[in-house]
Amino acid sequence: MSYDYESYNDPLTSAGNMEFSDKSVRMGFIRKVYLILMAQLVVTFGMVALFTLSSDVKNFVHATPALFYAALVGTFVCIIALSCCGNLRRRTPHNYIFLAIFTVCEGFVLGTAAASYTQNEILIAVGVTVVVTLSLTLFAFQTKIDFTGCGIFVFVSVIVLMLFGILAMIFRSQVLNLVYSCLGALLFCFYLVFDTQLMIGGRHKYALSPEEYVFAALTLYLDVVNIFMYILSIIGNSRS
């Protein structure tokens, strides 16, 4: 029985496959992923800076909450489309269009959320996020420990974190929110290492297919953004 790869939605493959074991293919894939990721982060944090520094933009956003909900819906639609539709995320320029729409919507959502924090808090969160992201990325590239086999662990951890978040919303305790934010930051730090090793391939058990550069950039982007938001939440919940 033969399978049409274009209809196959699972982005994972064995890291030892012939296509991805080629060093030039792998390095080209990694470069493409990080270029896309950097473009996403520049757009996102540019929007966060605009929402934080411009009082006119901040007032406009507060006066039109419908835009926030529209951006939120757009974010989820694009994530679901890129995650579930293998043909879409591998086909140019459709994958770039959906990724661009997602990035703008996510930037709008983050900018709206960040508008309730001070400029110093935003700068601290950005600085910590940069240091953590670079450190964990270097660790993922250098370590001999293979984290790519921990898919079940990270999936269960996300479910547990979601349940904990629901409890934090119900009881509305500052201490509980702080604990939730700390756990979320730690989980997505692990996720960053996990997703980075999936992108690297090589000696690891699992890897992303070379055609999954958009999916790889999307997962790393979500890791970095979640780390930033949880760190920002930690700072906010630590206010005296």
mmCIF file of C-alpha atoms in Angstrom:
data_model
loop_
_atom_site.group_PDB
_atom_site.id
_atom_site.type_symbol
_atom_site.label_atom_id
_atom_site.label_comp_id
_atom_site.label_asym_id
_atom_site.label_seq_id
_atom_site.Cartn_x
_atom_site.Cartn_y
_atom_site.Cartn_z
ATOM 1 C CA MET A 1 0.000 0.000 0.000
ATOM 2 C CA SER A 2 1.435 3.395 -0.971
ATOM 3 C CA TYR A 3 0.837 6.716 0.744
ATOM 4 C CA ASP A 4 0.652 10.157 -0.821
ATOM 5 C CA TYR A 5 2.919 12.342 1.294
ATOM 6 C CA GLU A 6 1.011 15.488 0.337
ATOM 7 C CA SER A 7 -2.086 14.157 2.068
ATOM 8 C CA TYR A 8 -0.178 13.120 5.176
ATOM 9 C CA ASN A 9 -0.852 15.553 8.016
ATOM 10 C CA ASP A 10 1.672 14.314 10.593
ATOM 11 C CA PRO A 11 4.680 16.697 10.478
ATOM 12 C CA LEU A 12 6.925 14.259 12.377
ATOM 13 C CA THR A 13 9.254 11.786 10.736
ATOM 14 C CA SER A 14 12.121 9.593 11.824
ATOM 15 C CA ALA A 15 15.225 11.748 12.296
ATOM 16 C CA GLY A 16 17.268 9.123 10.499
ATOM 17 C CA ASN A 17 15.391 9.352 7.187
ATOM 18 C CA MET A 18 17.528 9.807 4.079
ATOM 19 C CA GLU A 19 16.173 13.248 3.151
ATOM 20 C CA PHE A 20 16.741 14.890 6.521
ATOM 21 C CA SER A 21 20.051 13.145 7.264
ATOM 22 C CA ASP A 22 21.620 15.278 4.516
ATOM 23 C CA LYS A 23 23.427 18.039 6.426
ATOM 24 C CA SER A 24 22.909 20.679 3.723
ATOM 25 C CA VAL A 25 19.157 19.996 3.650
ATOM 26 C CA ARG A 26 18.959 20.175 7.430
ATOM 27 C CA MET A 27 20.979 23.410 7.686
ATOM 28 C CA GLY A 28 18.913 25.038 4.939
ATOM 29 C CA PHE A 29 15.755 24.019 6.792
ATOM 30 C CA ILE A 30 17.041 25.472 10.088
ATOM 31 C CA ARG A 31 18.044 28.773 8.440
ATOM 32 C CA LYS A 32 14.638 29.114 6.796
ATOM 33 C CA VAL A 33 12.833 28.389 10.077
ATOM 34 C CA TYR A 34 14.805 30.990 12.032
ATOM 35 C CA LEU A 35 14.392 33.645 9.337
ATOM 36 C CA ILE A 36 10.621 33.153 9.431
ATOM 37 C CA LEU A 37 10.666 33.116 13.237
ATOM 38 C CA MET A 38 12.654 36.358 13.462
ATOM 39 C CA ALA A 39 10.250 38.081 11.049
ATOM 40 C CA GLN A 40 7.306 36.939 13.186
ATOM 41 C CA LEU A 41 8.904 38.153 16.414
ATOM 42 C CA VAL A 42 9.822 41.544 14.913
ATOM 43 C CA VAL A 43 6.210 42.092 13.805
ATOM 44 C CA THR A 44 4.769 40.857 17.102
ATOM 45 C CA PHE A 45 6.971 42.818 19.462
ATOM 46 C CA GLY A 46 6.753 45.844 17.194
ATOM 47 C CA MET A 47 2.991 45.752 17.712
ATOM 48 C CA VAL A 48 3.466 45.233 21.460
ATOM 49 C CA ALA A 49 5.721 48.314 21.556
ATOM 50 C CA LEU A 50 3.178 50.334 19.570
ATOM 51 C CA PHE A 51 0.321 49.374 21.894
ATOM 52 C CA THR A 52 2.457 50.101 24.958
ATOM 53 C CA LEU A 53 3.980 53.426 23.883
ATOM 54 C CA SER A 54 1.106 55.046 21.970
ATOM 55 C CA SER A 55 -1.755 56.276 24.136
ATOM 56 C CA ASP A 56 -3.879 56.890 21.015
ATOM 57 C CA VAL A 57 -3.558 53.264 19.927
ATOM 58 C CA LYS A 58 -4.228 52.083 23.467
ATOM 59 C CA ASN A 59 -7.389 54.192 23.718
ATOM 60 C CA PHE A 60 -8.573 53.025 20.304
ATOM 61 C CA VAL A 61 -8.148 49.365 21.275
ATOM 62 C CA HIS A 62 -9.988 49.858 24.562
ATOM 63 C CA ALA A 63 -12.819 51.604 22.703
ATOM 64 C CA THR A 64 -13.196 48.782 20.146
ATOM 65 C CA PRO A 65 -13.099 45.447 22.018
ATOM 66 C CA ALA A 66 -14.629 43.716 18.980
ATOM 67 C CA LEU A 67 -11.244 43.969 17.245
ATOM 68 C CA PHE A 68 -9.614 41.996 20.059
ATOM 69 C CA TYR A 69 -12.146 39.173 19.774
ATOM 70 C CA ALA A 70 -11.862 39.168 15.979
ATOM 71 C CA ALA A 71 -8.072 38.871 16.269
ATOM 72 C CA LEU A 72 -8.481 36.093 18.839
ATOM 73 C CA VAL A 73 -10.765 34.142 16.501
ATOM 74 C CA GLY A 74 -8.358 34.729 13.610
ATOM 75 C CA THR A 75 -5.501 33.388 15.718
ATOM 76 C CA PHE A 76 -7.308 30.143 16.543
ATOM 77 C CA VAL A 77 -8.547 29.645 12.974
ATOM 78 C CA CYS A 78 -5.032 30.013 11.548
ATOM 79 C CA ILE A 79 -3.484 27.732 14.187
ATOM 80 C CA ILE A 80 -6.052 25.012 13.523
ATOM 81 C CA ALA A 81 -5.666 25.370 9.750
ATOM 82 C CA LEU A 82 -1.855 25.228 9.823
ATOM 83 C CA SER A 83 -1.757 22.414 12.378
ATOM 84 C CA CYS A 84 -4.398 20.147 10.852
ATOM 85 C CA CYS A 85 -4.065 20.749 7.100
ATOM 86 C CA GLY A 86 -0.816 19.246 5.842
ATOM 87 C CA ASN A 87 -1.340 20.398 2.252
ATOM 88 C CA LEU A 88 -1.981 23.984 3.365
ATOM 89 C CA ARG A 89 1.121 24.412 5.492
ATOM 90 C CA ARG A 90 3.373 22.877 2.796
ATOM 91 C CA ARG A 91 2.009 24.860 -0.148
ATOM 92 C CA THR A 92 3.521 28.236 -1.047
ATOM 93 C CA PRO A 93 2.273 30.995 -0.859
ATOM 94 C CA HIS A 94 -0.789 29.770 1.059
ATOM 95 C CA ASN A 95 1.287 28.771 4.091
ATOM 96 C CA TYR A 96 2.970 32.190 4.241
ATOM 97 C CA ILE A 97 -0.353 33.995 3.898
ATOM 98 C CA PHE A 98 -1.931 32.074 6.776
ATOM 99 C CA LEU A 99 1.205 32.493 8.880
ATOM 100 C CA ALA A 100 1.238 36.252 8.221
ATOM 101 C CA ILE A 101 -2.442 36.584 9.178
ATOM 102 C CA PHE A 102 -1.804 34.546 12.320
ATOM 103 C CA THR A 103 1.217 36.676 13.276
ATOM 104 C CA VAL A 104 -0.669 39.968 12.879
ATOM 105 C CA CYS A 105 -3.666 38.649 14.846
ATOM 106 C CA GLU A 106 -1.422 37.288 17.590
ATOM 107 C CA GLY A 107 0.496 40.571 17.708
ATOM 108 C CA PHE A 108 -2.796 42.425 18.153
ATOM 109 C CA VAL A 109 -3.873 40.067 20.966
ATOM 110 C CA LEU A 110 -0.514 40.344 22.735
ATOM 111 C CA GLY A 111 -0.409 44.104 22.267
ATOM 112 C CA THR A 112 -3.850 44.438 23.832
ATOM 113 C CA ALA A 113 -2.855 42.211 26.758
ATOM 114 C CA ALA A 114 0.471 44.003 27.258
ATOM 115 C CA ALA A 115 -1.208 47.434 27.294
ATOM 116 C CA SER A 116 -2.200 46.862 30.930
ATOM 117 C CA TYR A 117 1.458 46.649 31.996
ATOM 118 C CA THR A 118 4.004 49.434 32.453
ATOM 119 C CA GLN A 119 6.831 50.053 30.005
ATOM 120 C CA ASN A 120 9.421 48.886 32.548
ATOM 121 C CA GLU A 121 7.542 45.624 33.094
ATOM 122 C CA ILE A 122 7.386 45.031 29.334
ATOM 123 C CA LEU A 123 11.121 45.712 28.950
ATOM 124 C CA ILE A 124 12.001 43.372 31.821
ATOM 125 C CA ALA A 125 9.807 40.615 30.370
ATOM 126 C CA VAL A 126 11.340 41.057 26.904
ATOM 127 C CA GLY A 127 14.871 40.992 28.334
ATOM 128 C CA VAL A 128 14.239 37.859 30.391
ATOM 129 C CA THR A 129 12.543 36.179 27.419
ATOM 130 C CA VAL A 130 15.511 36.912 25.145
ATOM 131 C CA VAL A 131 18.020 35.520 27.659
ATOM 132 C CA VAL A 132 15.922 32.420 28.388
ATOM 133 C CA THR A 133 15.215 31.742 24.701
ATOM 134 C CA LEU A 134 18.850 32.041 23.626
ATOM 135 C CA SER A 135 20.074 29.939 26.564
ATOM 136 C CA LEU A 136 17.565 27.139 25.975
ATOM 137 C CA THR A 137 18.186 27.158 22.217
ATOM 138 C CA LEU A 138 21.933 26.743 22.759
ATOM 139 C CA PHE A 139 21.224 24.001 25.293
ATOM 140 C CA ALA A 140 18.941 22.179 22.831
ATOM 141 C CA PHE A 141 21.641 22.309 20.137
ATOM 142 C CA GLN A 142 24.498 21.197 22.413
ATOM 143 C CA THR A 143 23.007 18.677 24.850
ATOM 144 C CA LYS A 144 23.315 14.933 24.248
ATOM 145 C CA ILE A 145 19.966 14.363 25.973
ATOM 146 C CA ASP A 146 17.188 13.576 23.494
ATOM 147 C CA PHE A 147 13.909 15.234 24.510
ATOM 148 C CA THR A 148 12.010 14.391 21.310
ATOM 149 C CA GLY A 149 10.623 11.184 22.813
ATOM 150 C CA CYS A 150 8.774 13.142 25.530
ATOM 151 C CA GLY A 151 5.723 13.970 23.420
ATOM 152 C CA ILE A 152 3.284 12.244 25.772
ATOM 153 C CA PHE A 153 4.769 14.069 28.760
ATOM 154 C CA VAL A 154 4.416 17.526 27.210
ATOM 155 C CA PHE A 155 0.875 16.762 26.021
ATOM 156 C CA VAL A 156 -0.246 15.623 29.482
ATOM 157 C CA SER A 157 1.537 18.607 31.058
ATOM 158 C CA VAL A 158 -0.420 21.040 28.874
ATOM 159 C CA ILE A 159 -3.709 19.390 29.897
ATOM 160 C CA VAL A 160 -2.739 19.622 33.582
ATOM 161 C CA LEU A 161 -1.707 23.272 33.140
ATOM 162 C CA MET A 162 -5.053 24.067 31.495
ATOM 163 C CA LEU A 163 -6.946 22.479 34.398
ATOM 164 C CA PHE A 164 -4.791 24.391 36.877
ATOM 165 C CA GLY A 165 -5.512 27.594 34.949
ATOM 166 C CA ILE A 166 -9.256 26.968 35.218
ATOM 167 C CA LEU A 167 -8.893 26.582 38.988
ATOM 168 C CA ALA A 168 -6.870 29.803 39.136
ATOM 169 C CA MET A 169 -9.654 31.616 37.244
ATOM 170 C CA ILE A 170 -12.318 30.261 39.604
ATOM 171 C CA PHE A 171 -10.594 31.038 42.904
ATOM 172 C CA ARG A 172 -8.928 34.299 41.737
ATOM 173 C CA SER A 173 -6.021 34.072 44.158
ATOM 174 C CA GLN A 174 -2.905 36.137 43.453
ATOM 175 C CA VAL A 175 -0.701 33.377 44.877
ATOM 176 C CA LEU A 176 -2.469 30.754 42.755
ATOM 177 C CA ASN A 177 -2.078 32.930 39.655
ATOM 178 C CA LEU A 178 1.625 33.364 40.420
ATOM 179 C CA VAL A 179 2.111 29.601 40.774
ATOM 180 C CA TYR A 180 0.188 29.033 37.536
ATOM 181 C CA SER A 181 2.353 31.573 35.695
ATOM 182 C CA CYS A 182 5.562 29.989 37.010
ATOM 183 C CA LEU A 183 4.426 26.507 35.959
ATOM 184 C CA GLY A 184 3.402 27.809 32.538
ATOM 185 C CA ALA A 185 6.776 29.492 32.010
ATOM 186 C CA LEU A 186 8.633 26.309 32.999
ATOM 187 C CA LEU A 187 6.475 24.128 30.754
ATOM 188 C CA PHE A 188 6.997 26.295 27.684
ATOM 189 C CA CYS A 189 10.721 26.486 28.417
ATOM 190 C CA PHE A 190 10.711 22.695 28.143
ATOM 191 C CA TYR A 191 8.527 22.961 25.043
ATOM 192 C CA LEU A 192 11.113 25.265 23.444
ATOM 193 C CA VAL A 193 13.849 22.667 23.942
ATOM 194 C CA PHE A 194 11.532 19.899 22.699
ATOM 195 C CA ASP A 195 10.484 21.786 19.545
ATOM 196 C CA THR A 196 14.044 22.956 18.830
ATOM 197 C CA GLN A 197 15.308 19.376 18.870
ATOM 198 C CA LEU A 198 12.466 18.306 16.572
ATOM 199 C CA MET A 199 13.665 20.984 14.161
ATOM 200 C CA ILE A 200 17.350 20.031 14.471
ATOM 201 C CA GLY A 201 16.795 16.360 13.649
ATOM 202 C CA GLY A 202 20.122 14.593 13.283
ATOM 203 C CA ARG A 203 20.759 12.121 16.082
ATOM 204 C CA HIS A 204 17.394 12.647 17.766
ATOM 205 C CA LYS A 205 14.633 10.030 17.722
ATOM 206 C CA TYR A 206 12.076 12.241 15.957
ATOM 207 C CA ALA A 207 12.346 15.253 13.668
ATOM 208 C CA LEU A 208 10.197 17.520 11.530
ATOM 209 C CA SER A 209 10.073 16.888 7.803
ATOM 210 C CA PRO A 210 12.149 19.377 5.731
ATOM 211 C CA GLU A 211 8.897 20.583 4.138
ATOM 212 C CA GLU A 212 7.519 21.612 7.531
ATOM 213 C CA TYR A 213 9.448 24.891 7.882
ATOM 214 C CA VAL A 214 6.239 26.895 8.451
ATOM 215 C CA PHE A 215 5.026 24.449 11.102
ATOM 216 C CA ALA A 216 8.457 24.540 12.796
ATOM 217 C CA ALA A 217 8.483 28.350 12.851
ATOM 218 C CA LEU A 218 4.918 28.376 14.190
ATOM 219 C CA THR A 219 5.719 26.036 17.094
ATOM 220 C CA LEU A 220 8.887 27.909 18.089
ATOM 221 C CA TYR A 221 7.042 31.229 17.832
ATOM 222 C CA LEU A 222 4.272 29.980 20.130
ATOM 223 C CA ASP A 223 6.876 28.759 22.622
ATOM 224 C CA VAL A 224 8.646 32.140 22.739
ATOM 225 C CA VAL A 225 5.399 34.113 22.926
ATOM 226 C CA ASN A 226 4.045 31.940 25.740
ATOM 227 C CA ILE A 227 7.296 32.262 27.679
ATOM 228 C CA PHE A 228 7.044 36.045 27.302
ATOM 229 C CA MET A 229 3.410 36.183 28.429
ATOM 230 C CA TYR A 230 3.957 33.925 31.435
ATOM 231 C CA ILE A 231 7.010 35.933 32.503
ATOM 232 C CA LEU A 232 4.973 39.117 32.114
ATOM 233 C CA SER A 233 2.228 37.536 34.211
ATOM 234 C CA ILE A 234 4.781 36.595 36.885
ATOM 235 C CA ILE A 235 5.959 40.207 37.000
ATOM 236 C CA GLY A 236 2.383 41.471 37.193
ATOM 237 C CA ASN A 237 1.421 39.043 39.971
ATOM 238 C CA SER A 238 4.550 39.975 41.926
ATOM 239 C CA ARG A 239 3.511 43.607 42.270
ATOM 240 C CA SER A 240 3.351 44.698 45.885
#
